Coordinates of C-alpha atoms in Angstrom, one line a residue:
M1 CA 0.0 0.0 0.0
L2 CA 2.7 2.4 0.8
T3 CA 4.7 1.6 -2.3
W4 CA 1.5 2.2 -4.4
A5 CA 0.8 5.5 -2.6
D6 CA 4.5 6.5 -3.1
Q7 CA 4.4 5.8 -6.8
V8 CA 1.2 7.8 -7.1
V9 CA 2.6 10.9 -5.3
F10 CA 5.9 10.6 -7.3
E11 CA 4.0 10.5 -10.6
K12 CA 1.9 13.6 -9.8
T13 CA 4.5 15.8 -7.8
G14 CA 7.9 14.5 -8.8
K15 CA 8.6 13.7 -5.0
H16 CA 8.2 10.6 -3.1
L17 CA 6.1 10.2 0.1
S18 CA 7.6 12.2 3.0
S19 CA 8.0 10.5 6.3
L20 CA 5.1 12.5 7.6
Q21 CA 2.9 11.4 4.8
E22 CA 3.9 7.8 5.5
A23 CA 3.0 8.4 9.2
I24 CA -0.4 9.8 8.2
L25 CA -1.3 6.9 6.0
M26 CA -0.2 4.2 8.5
G27 CA -1.8 6.2 11.3
V28 CA -5.2 6.7 9.6
L29 CA -5.4 3.0 8.6
S30 CA -4.7 2.2 12.3
S31 CA -7.7 4.4 13.3
Q32 CA -5.3 7.0 14.9
K33 CA -6.4 10.6 15.1
Y34 CA -4.5 13.4 13.6
G35 CA -3.6 14.6 17.1
D36 CA -1.9 11.2 17.9
I37 CA -0.1 11.3 14.8
A38 CA 1.2 14.9 15.5
N39 CA 2.3 13.7 18.9
Q40 CA 4.2 10.7 17.7
Y41 CA 5.9 13.0 14.9
N42 CA 6.6 15.8 17.3
C43 CA 4.7 18.4 15.2
T44 CA 1.4 20.3 15.5
E45 CA -1.9 18.9 14.6
P46 CA -2.7 21.8 12.1
H47 CA 0.5 20.8 10.2
V48 CA -0.5 17.2 10.1
R49 CA -4.0 18.1 8.9
K50 CA -2.6 20.2 6.0
A51 CA -0.2 17.6 5.0
A52 CA -3.0 15.0 5.2
S53 CA -5.3 17.3 3.0
E54 CA -2.7 17.4 0.3
L55 CA -2.2 13.8 0.3
W56 CA -5.9 13.0 0.2
Q57 CA -6.2 15.4 -2.9
V58 CA -3.5 13.6 -4.8
I59 CA -4.9 10.2 -4.2
S60 CA -8.5 11.4 -5.0
E61 CA -7.2 12.6 -8.4
E62 CA -5.6 9.3 -9.1
V63 CA -8.7 7.0 -8.1
G64 CA -11.4 9.3 -9.4
E65 CA -13.2 9.7 -6.3
V66 CA -13.1 11.8 -3.1
V67 CA -10.7 10.2 -0.6
N68 CA -10.3 11.5 3.1
K69 CA -9.6 10.2 6.5
S70 CA -13.0 8.7 7.0
N71 CA -13.3 6.6 4.0
L72 CA -9.5 5.7 3.4
R73 CA -9.9 2.1 4.5
S74 CA -12.9 1.3 2.6
T75 CA -11.7 3.0 -0.6
F76 CA -8.4 1.1 -0.6
G77 CA -10.6 -2.1 0.1
R78 CA -12.7 -1.8 -3.0
I79 CA -10.4 -0.1 -5.7
Q80 CA -9.9 -2.2 -8.7
L81 CA -6.6 -1.3 -10.2
N82 CA -6.3 -1.8 -13.9
N83 CA -2.8 -0.2 -14.1
S84 CA -0.4 -3.1 -14.0
I85 CA 2.3 -1.1 -11.8
H86 CA -0.4 -0.2 -9.2
S87 CA -1.7 -3.9 -9.3
A88 CA 1.7 -5.1 -8.7
Y89 CA 2.4 -3.0 -5.6
F90 CA -1.0 -2.8 -4.0
W91 CA -1.1 -4.7 -0.8
K92 CA 2.7 -5.7 -1.2
D93 CA 4.0 -4.3 2.0
V94 CA 1.2 -4.7 4.7
K95 CA -2.3 -5.7 5.4
I96 CA -4.7 -3.1 6.7
E97 CA -5.9 -5.3 9.5
N98 CA -2.3 -5.7 11.0
I99 CA -0.9 -2.1 10.7
S100 CA 1.0 -0.7 13.6
Y101 CA 3.1 2.5 13.6
C102 CA 6.0 3.4 15.8
G103 CA 5.0 1.6 18.9
N104 CA 5.7 3.9 21.8
S105 CA 8.4 5.8 19.9
T106 CA 8.1 9.7 19.8
K107 CA 10.7 10.0 16.9
P108 CA 9.6 10.4 13.5
P109 CA 10.7 7.6 11.1
K110 CA 13.8 8.2 9.0
A111 CA 13.0 10.4 6.0
K112 CA 13.3 8.8 2.6
Q113 CA 15.7 10.3 0.3
N114 CA 14.2 11.6 -2.9
A115 CA 15.1 9.8 -6.1
P116 CA 16.8 11.8 -8.8
P117 CA 14.2 14.2 -10.3
T118 CA 12.5 13.0 -13.5
A119 CA 10.0 15.9 -13.8
T120 CA 10.6 18.6 -16.2
K121 CA 12.0 21.9 -15.2
N122 CA 8.6 23.7 -15.3
Q123 CA 6.8 21.0 -13.3
Q124 CA 5.9 22.4 -9.9
Y125 CA 4.0 20.9 -6.9
S126 CA 0.6 22.5 -7.3
I127 CA -1.2 23.9 -4.2
I128 CA -4.1 21.6 -3.3
K129 CA -7.5 23.2 -4.1
P130 CA -10.1 22.9 -1.4
Q131 CA -13.6 22.0 -2.2
I132 CA -15.6 25.3 -2.2
D133 CA -19.2 26.3 -2.8
L134 CA -19.7 30.1 -2.9
R135 CA -22.9 30.3 -4.7
D136 CA -24.5 32.5 -1.9
A137 CA -21.4 34.6 -1.5
P138 CA -21.1 38.2 -2.9
E139 CA -18.9 39.1 -5.8
L140 CA -15.2 39.6 -4.8
A141 CA -15.4 43.4 -5.5
T142 CA -13.2 46.6 -4.7
F143 CA -12.5 46.4 -0.9
D144 CA -12.1 49.3 1.4
N145 CA -8.8 49.3 3.6
R146 CA -9.5 46.5 6.2
T147 CA -5.9 45.2 6.4
S148 CA -5.8 45.0 10.2
E149 CA -9.2 43.6 10.6
L150 CA -8.4 40.9 8.1
N151 CA -5.1 40.1 9.9
T152 CA -7.1 39.8 13.3
L153 CA -9.5 37.5 11.8
K154 CA -6.8 35.3 10.0
Q155 CA -5.0 35.1 13.4
S156 CA -8.1 34.0 15.1
I157 CA -8.9 31.2 12.7
L158 CA -5.4 29.9 11.8
E159 CA -3.4 30.4 14.9
K160 CA -6.0 30.3 17.7
Q161 CA -8.0 27.8 15.9
S162 CA -11.3 29.4 16.9
R163 CA -14.3 27.3 16.3
M164 CA -16.9 30.1 15.8
I165 CA -16.6 33.8 15.0
A166 CA -19.4 36.4 14.9
I167 CA -18.7 39.4 12.7
L168 CA -21.2 41.9 14.0
G169 CA -22.1 45.5 12.9
I170 CA -24.9 47.7 11.6
S171 CA -25.8 47.5 8.0
G172 CA -23.3 48.9 5.5
M173 CA -20.1 48.2 7.6
G174 CA -18.9 45.7 5.1
K175 CA -19.3 42.4 7.1
S176 CA -20.0 40.3 4.1
A177 CA -17.2 41.9 2.0
I178 CA -14.5 41.4 4.7
A179 CA -15.7 37.6 5.1
R180 CA -15.5 37.3 1.3
H181 CA -12.0 38.6 1.2
L182 CA -11.0 36.5 4.0
V183 CA -12.0 33.3 2.3
E184 CA -9.5 34.3 -0.5
Q185 CA -6.7 34.6 2.0
I186 CA -7.3 31.4 3.9
K187 CA -9.0 29.0 1.5
T188 CA -5.9 26.8 1.2
E189 CA -5.9 26.1 5.0
F190 CA -9.3 24.2 4.7
D191 CA -10.5 20.9 2.9
C192 CA -13.9 22.4 2.2
I193 CA -15.5 25.9 2.3
I194 CA -19.3 26.7 2.1
W195 CA -21.1 29.8 2.1
R196 CA -24.8 30.1 2.8
S197 CA -27.1 33.1 3.2
L198 CA -29.9 33.0 5.7
R199 CA -31.7 35.8 4.0
S200 CA -34.2 33.4 2.5
F201 CA -35.2 32.2 6.1
S202 CA -33.8 28.7 5.7
C203 CA -35.0 26.5 8.5
L204 CA -32.3 24.6 10.5
E205 CA -33.3 21.2 9.0
T206 CA -32.7 22.6 5.4
T207 CA -29.4 24.2 6.4
L208 CA -28.2 21.1 8.0
K209 CA -29.1 19.0 4.9
E210 CA -27.1 21.4 2.6
L211 CA -24.2 21.5 4.9
I212 CA -23.9 17.7 5.3
Q213 CA -24.4 17.0 1.8
F214 CA -21.6 19.3 0.8
L215 CA -19.1 18.5 3.6
S216 CA -19.6 14.7 3.2
N217 CA -19.6 14.8 -0.6
H218 CA -22.8 12.7 -0.8
T219 CA -25.6 14.1 -2.9
E220 CA -28.1 11.7 -1.5
L221 CA -28.5 11.3 2.3
N222 CA -30.6 9.2 4.5
L223 CA -30.6 11.6 7.5
P224 CA -32.3 10.9 10.9
D225 CA -35.5 12.4 11.6
D226 CA -34.4 14.0 14.9
L227 CA -32.2 17.1 15.2
D228 CA -29.9 15.7 17.5
G229 CA -29.0 12.9 15.1
Q230 CA -28.6 15.4 12.3
L231 CA -26.3 17.6 14.4
A232 CA -24.2 14.6 15.3
I233 CA -23.6 13.8 11.6
L234 CA -22.7 17.4 11.0
L235 CA -20.2 17.3 13.8
E236 CA -18.5 14.2 12.5
C237 CA -18.1 16.0 9.1
L238 CA -16.4 18.9 11.1
R239 CA -14.1 16.5 12.8
D240 CA -13.2 14.4 9.9
R241 CA -12.3 17.3 7.7
R242 CA -11.2 21.0 8.3
C243 CA -14.2 22.9 7.2
L244 CA -15.1 26.6 6.9
I245 CA -18.8 27.4 7.1
I246 CA -19.9 30.9 6.5
L247 CA -23.5 31.9 7.3
D248 CA -24.7 35.3 6.0
D249 CA -27.4 37.6 7.5
V250 CA -27.9 35.7 10.7
Q251 CA -30.1 38.6 12.0
C252 CA -33.0 37.1 9.9
L253 CA -33.3 34.5 12.4
F254 CA -34.4 36.9 15.1
K255 CA -37.7 38.7 15.9
D256 CA -38.6 42.2 15.2
G257 CA -39.7 44.3 18.1
Q258 CA -38.0 42.3 20.6
L259 CA -34.7 42.7 22.6
V260 CA -31.5 41.5 20.8
G261 CA -31.1 37.8 20.1
N262 CA -34.8 36.7 20.4
Y263 CA -35.4 33.9 18.0
Q264 CA -38.5 33.6 15.7
P265 CA -40.3 30.5 16.9
E266 CA -39.4 28.5 13.7
Y267 CA -35.7 29.2 14.1
Q268 CA -35.5 28.5 17.9
N269 CA -33.5 25.3 17.3
Y270 CA -30.5 27.3 15.8
S271 CA -29.7 27.9 19.4
K272 CA -28.8 24.3 19.7
F273 CA -26.7 24.6 16.6
F274 CA -24.7 27.5 17.8
K275 CA -24.1 25.8 21.2
L276 CA -22.8 22.7 19.5
I277 CA -20.5 24.4 17.3
G278 CA -19.0 26.5 20.0
K279 CA -18.8 23.9 22.9
L280 CA -17.8 20.6 21.2
T281 CA -14.3 19.7 19.9
H282 CA -13.8 19.8 16.2
N283 CA -11.2 20.8 13.6
S284 CA -13.4 23.4 11.7
C285 CA -14.7 26.9 11.9
L286 CA -18.1 28.5 11.7
L287 CA -17.8 32.2 10.6
F288 CA -21.0 34.3 10.4
N289 CA -22.2 37.9 10.2
S290 CA -25.3 39.6 11.7
W291 CA -26.7 42.8 12.9
E292 CA -27.0 41.3 16.3
P293 CA -25.4 38.3 18.2
P294 CA -27.2 35.1 19.3
L295 CA -27.3 35.1 22.9
E296 CA -25.6 31.7 23.0
V297 CA -22.6 33.2 21.2
V298 CA -22.4 36.0 23.7
T299 CA -22.3 33.4 26.6
L300 CA -19.6 31.2 24.8
S301 CA -17.3 34.0 23.9
G302 CA -14.5 34.5 26.4
E303 CA -10.9 34.3 27.1
S304 CA -10.3 30.8 25.5
G305 CA -10.9 32.4 22.1
L306 CA -12.7 29.4 20.6
T307 CA -15.8 31.5 20.2
Q308 CA -15.1 35.1 19.4
I309 CA -17.3 38.2 18.8
F310 CA -15.6 40.6 16.2
S311 CA -17.3 43.9 16.1
L312 CA -16.8 45.5 12.8
T313 CA -16.7 49.4 13.2
G314 CA -16.2 52.3 10.8
L315 CA -13.2 53.0 8.7
G316 CA -12.4 56.1 10.6
Q317 CA -10.0 58.5 8.7
K318 CA -9.2 55.7 6.3
A319 CA -12.6 56.7 4.7
T320 CA -10.9 59.9 3.5
Q321 CA -9.9 58.1 0.5
I322 CA -13.5 57.2 -0.3
L323 CA -14.5 60.8 -0.3
K324 CA -11.4 61.8 -2.5
N325 CA -12.1 59.2 -4.9
Q326 CA -15.8 60.6 -5.3
G327 CA -14.4 64.1 -5.9
L328 CA -16.3 65.7 -2.9
Q329 CA -15.1 69.4 -2.3
N330 CA -14.3 71.0 1.0
E331 CA -11.6 68.5 2.3
E332 CA -11.4 70.4 5.6
N333 CA -15.0 69.1 6.2
Y334 CA -14.1 65.4 5.6
P335 CA -13.5 64.6 9.3
E336 CA -16.9 65.9 10.2
L337 CA -18.8 64.0 7.5
I338 CA -16.8 60.9 8.4
N339 CA -17.7 61.3 12.1
L340 CA -21.3 62.0 11.2
F341 CA -21.6 58.6 9.4
R342 CA -19.3 56.7 11.8
G343 CA -17.0 55.9 8.9
N344 CA -19.7 53.4 7.5
P345 CA -18.6 52.7 3.9
L346 CA -22.1 52.3 2.6
Y347 CA -23.5 55.3 4.4
L348 CA -20.7 57.4 3.2
K349 CA -21.2 56.4 -0.5
L350 CA -24.9 57.1 -0.3
A351 CA -24.3 60.4 1.3
N352 CA -21.8 61.3 -1.5
H353 CA -24.5 60.7 -4.2
L354 CA -26.8 62.9 -2.2
I355 CA -24.3 65.7 -1.9
K356 CA -23.4 65.7 -5.5
Q357 CA -27.2 65.7 -6.6
L358 CA -28.3 68.5 -4.2
F359 CA -25.4 70.6 -3.1
G360 CA -23.0 70.4 -6.0
G361 CA -20.6 68.2 -4.1
K362 CA -20.0 70.8 -1.4
I363 CA -19.9 69.1 2.0
S364 CA -20.1 72.5 3.9
Q365 CA -23.5 73.3 2.4
Y366 CA -24.7 69.8 3.2
I367 CA -23.7 69.6 6.8
S368 CA -25.2 73.2 7.5
Y369 CA -28.6 71.9 7.6
K370 CA -29.6 70.2 10.9
P371 CA -30.6 67.4 11.0
V372 CA -28.8 66.6 7.7
C373 CA -30.8 65.0 4.9
L374 CA -30.3 61.3 4.6
G375 CA -32.0 60.5 1.4
D376 CA -34.4 57.7 0.7
E377 CA -31.9 55.0 0.3
L378 CA -30.3 55.4 3.6
T379 CA -33.6 56.1 5.3
Q380 CA -34.9 52.8 4.3
I381 CA -32.0 51.1 5.6
L382 CA -32.3 52.8 8.9
Q383 CA -36.0 52.1 9.1
Q384 CA -35.2 48.4 8.9
Q385 CA -33.0 48.6 11.8
Y386 CA -35.3 50.9 13.8
Q387 CA -38.3 48.6 13.3
R388 CA -36.3 45.6 15.0
L389 CA -36.2 47.5 18.2
S390 CA -38.6 46.9 21.1
E391 CA -40.9 49.6 22.2
L392 CA -38.8 50.4 25.3
E393 CA -35.6 50.5 23.1
K394 CA -37.2 53.0 20.9
E395 CA -38.2 55.2 23.9
A396 CA -34.7 55.0 25.3
I397 CA -33.0 55.8 21.9
A398 CA -35.4 58.7 21.3
F399 CA -34.5 60.2 24.7
L400 CA -30.9 59.8 24.0
S401 CA -31.2 61.4 20.5
S402 CA -33.0 64.5 22.1
H403 CA -29.8 65.2 24.1
P404 CA -26.8 66.9 22.0
Q405 CA -24.4 65.8 24.9
P406 CA -23.9 62.4 26.4
V407 CA -26.5 61.3 28.8
L408 CA -25.6 60.1 32.3
L409 CA -27.0 56.8 33.6
S410 CA -28.6 58.8 36.5
Q411 CA -30.6 60.8 34.0
L412 CA -31.8 57.6 32.1
L413 CA -32.8 56.1 35.4
G414 CA -34.9 59.2 36.3
Q415 CA -36.5 59.1 32.8
F416 CA -37.4 55.4 33.2
S417 CA -37.8 55.1 37.0
D418 CA -40.7 52.7 36.7
T419 CA -38.6 50.0 34.9
P420 CA -35.0 50.2 36.1
N421 CA -34.2 46.6 35.7
Q422 CA -35.7 46.5 32.2
L423 CA -33.8 49.7 31.2
F424 CA -30.5 47.9 31.9
K425 CA -31.5 45.0 29.6
V426 CA -32.5 47.8 26.9
L427 CA -29.1 49.4 27.3
L428 CA -27.3 46.3 26.8
S429 CA -29.4 45.3 24.0
L430 CA -28.9 48.6 22.2
E431 CA -25.2 48.4 22.7
R432 CA -25.0 44.9 21.2
R433 CA -27.0 46.3 18.2
G434 CA -24.2 48.8 17.8
L435 CA -26.7 51.7 18.2
I436 CA -25.4 53.4 21.4
E437 CA -21.9 53.8 22.8
K438 CA -21.0 54.1 26.6
Q439 CA -17.9 55.5 28.5
N440 CA -17.1 56.3 31.9
L441 CA -17.1 60.0 32.8
D442 CA -16.1 61.0 36.4
N443 CA -16.9 57.6 37.7
E444 CA -20.4 57.5 36.0
M445 CA -21.4 55.9 33.0
V446 CA -22.7 58.2 30.0
F447 CA -24.5 57.1 26.9
T448 CA -24.5 58.4 23.3
V449 CA -26.6 57.4 20.5
D450 CA -25.3 56.4 16.9
S451 CA -25.2 59.7 15.1
V452 CA -26.8 58.5 11.9
M453 CA -29.7 56.8 13.9
Q454 CA -29.9 60.1 15.8
N455 CA -30.4 62.1 12.6
Y456 CA -33.0 59.5 11.5
I457 CA -35.0 59.9 14.7
L458 CA -34.8 63.7 14.9
S459 CA -36.0 63.8 11.2
G460 CA -39.3 62.3 12.6
C461 CA -38.8 59.1 10.3
D462 CA -40.5 56.0 11.6

């Protein structure tokens, strides 16, 4: 078996099996886990996984079917090799049933010397391509400067091995865009990548079926009727292969008119899904974006880094380039415009169109009117976010909007004296939605409302 695999790898790459690849083959056929192989070989588990993924891809191309850790034994057992070289070597060295590797040794086996190269000068070892489904993903378009944010996300996924990451932020911040560009930068680190949007209000059973079909590479499945059984199968997929799942528009699972993170009745079982991904051990990562976080994710996030909340904020002064590219006048007013729209890329682009159409591109004229004109497109976006709020949230944010200066917590408690405990929940909910900010001023918390939402409310829009 080793001789056959070595011949296949050499024919396709110009290199013989490495000692690590031999260890992977023998270990997997002996039902060892990647972590055990890594310990025996004195290397990291991610390193073993990457080497294994490349090896499975080479063998898959040779035999014409997907080969991975979970089906290696059965695949070798049923392959009918017509090539005489393969037939002569297959099963020559060992029998699968009697494999043992390294005993108690912690040293890797002696590396095999490469044979003299027979490949042409231009023949290179190609990067193994993962199995990818991005049919629901946005186009890979021009991207605003998010280098530091991308590096932080890459570190969380590749170095900290986070199991679940929530990219949170109000509409227009570029959550989907940063996730799409992130996929391009890390796709070679995964065996399979799938992107699904929840904008179509997919029930969990439908989502699970699509994920399992793709990750297991089986088009026809006989799944259990119960949710626990389906989740167990998904978990095995996430353990057998290194998978990246991206879920877009998770906020569609939640109720309007409620505090943050309250599921619509038909999507309540997503709570169990998020808990399973965040709590149980696996080798994969769930990345999702939302206007608001599931409460299970808030609970699971912590110092371990296995579940993380990544709040995507505005571009700050990096947004200056957007305004320059659009040819807006009065550069001295750029900081005020950026601050007004919190550096939100989409909001700034919509404001740019409005300023050009009504004010000849002059920012100074636009910001001289209070509250500023938001335009129909931006008003519709803000209305969607506003309608998600509970009645008490609307009251609280209206009170904050009516004050030009930060509002003390004691002022809020005086205004909502009948419901102090509920007020605390409301403030926490608004903060998690990204609609208010808090800071400590003279040992008392003060609150400010998002400037764009403030303009929306002061304009009398509802």
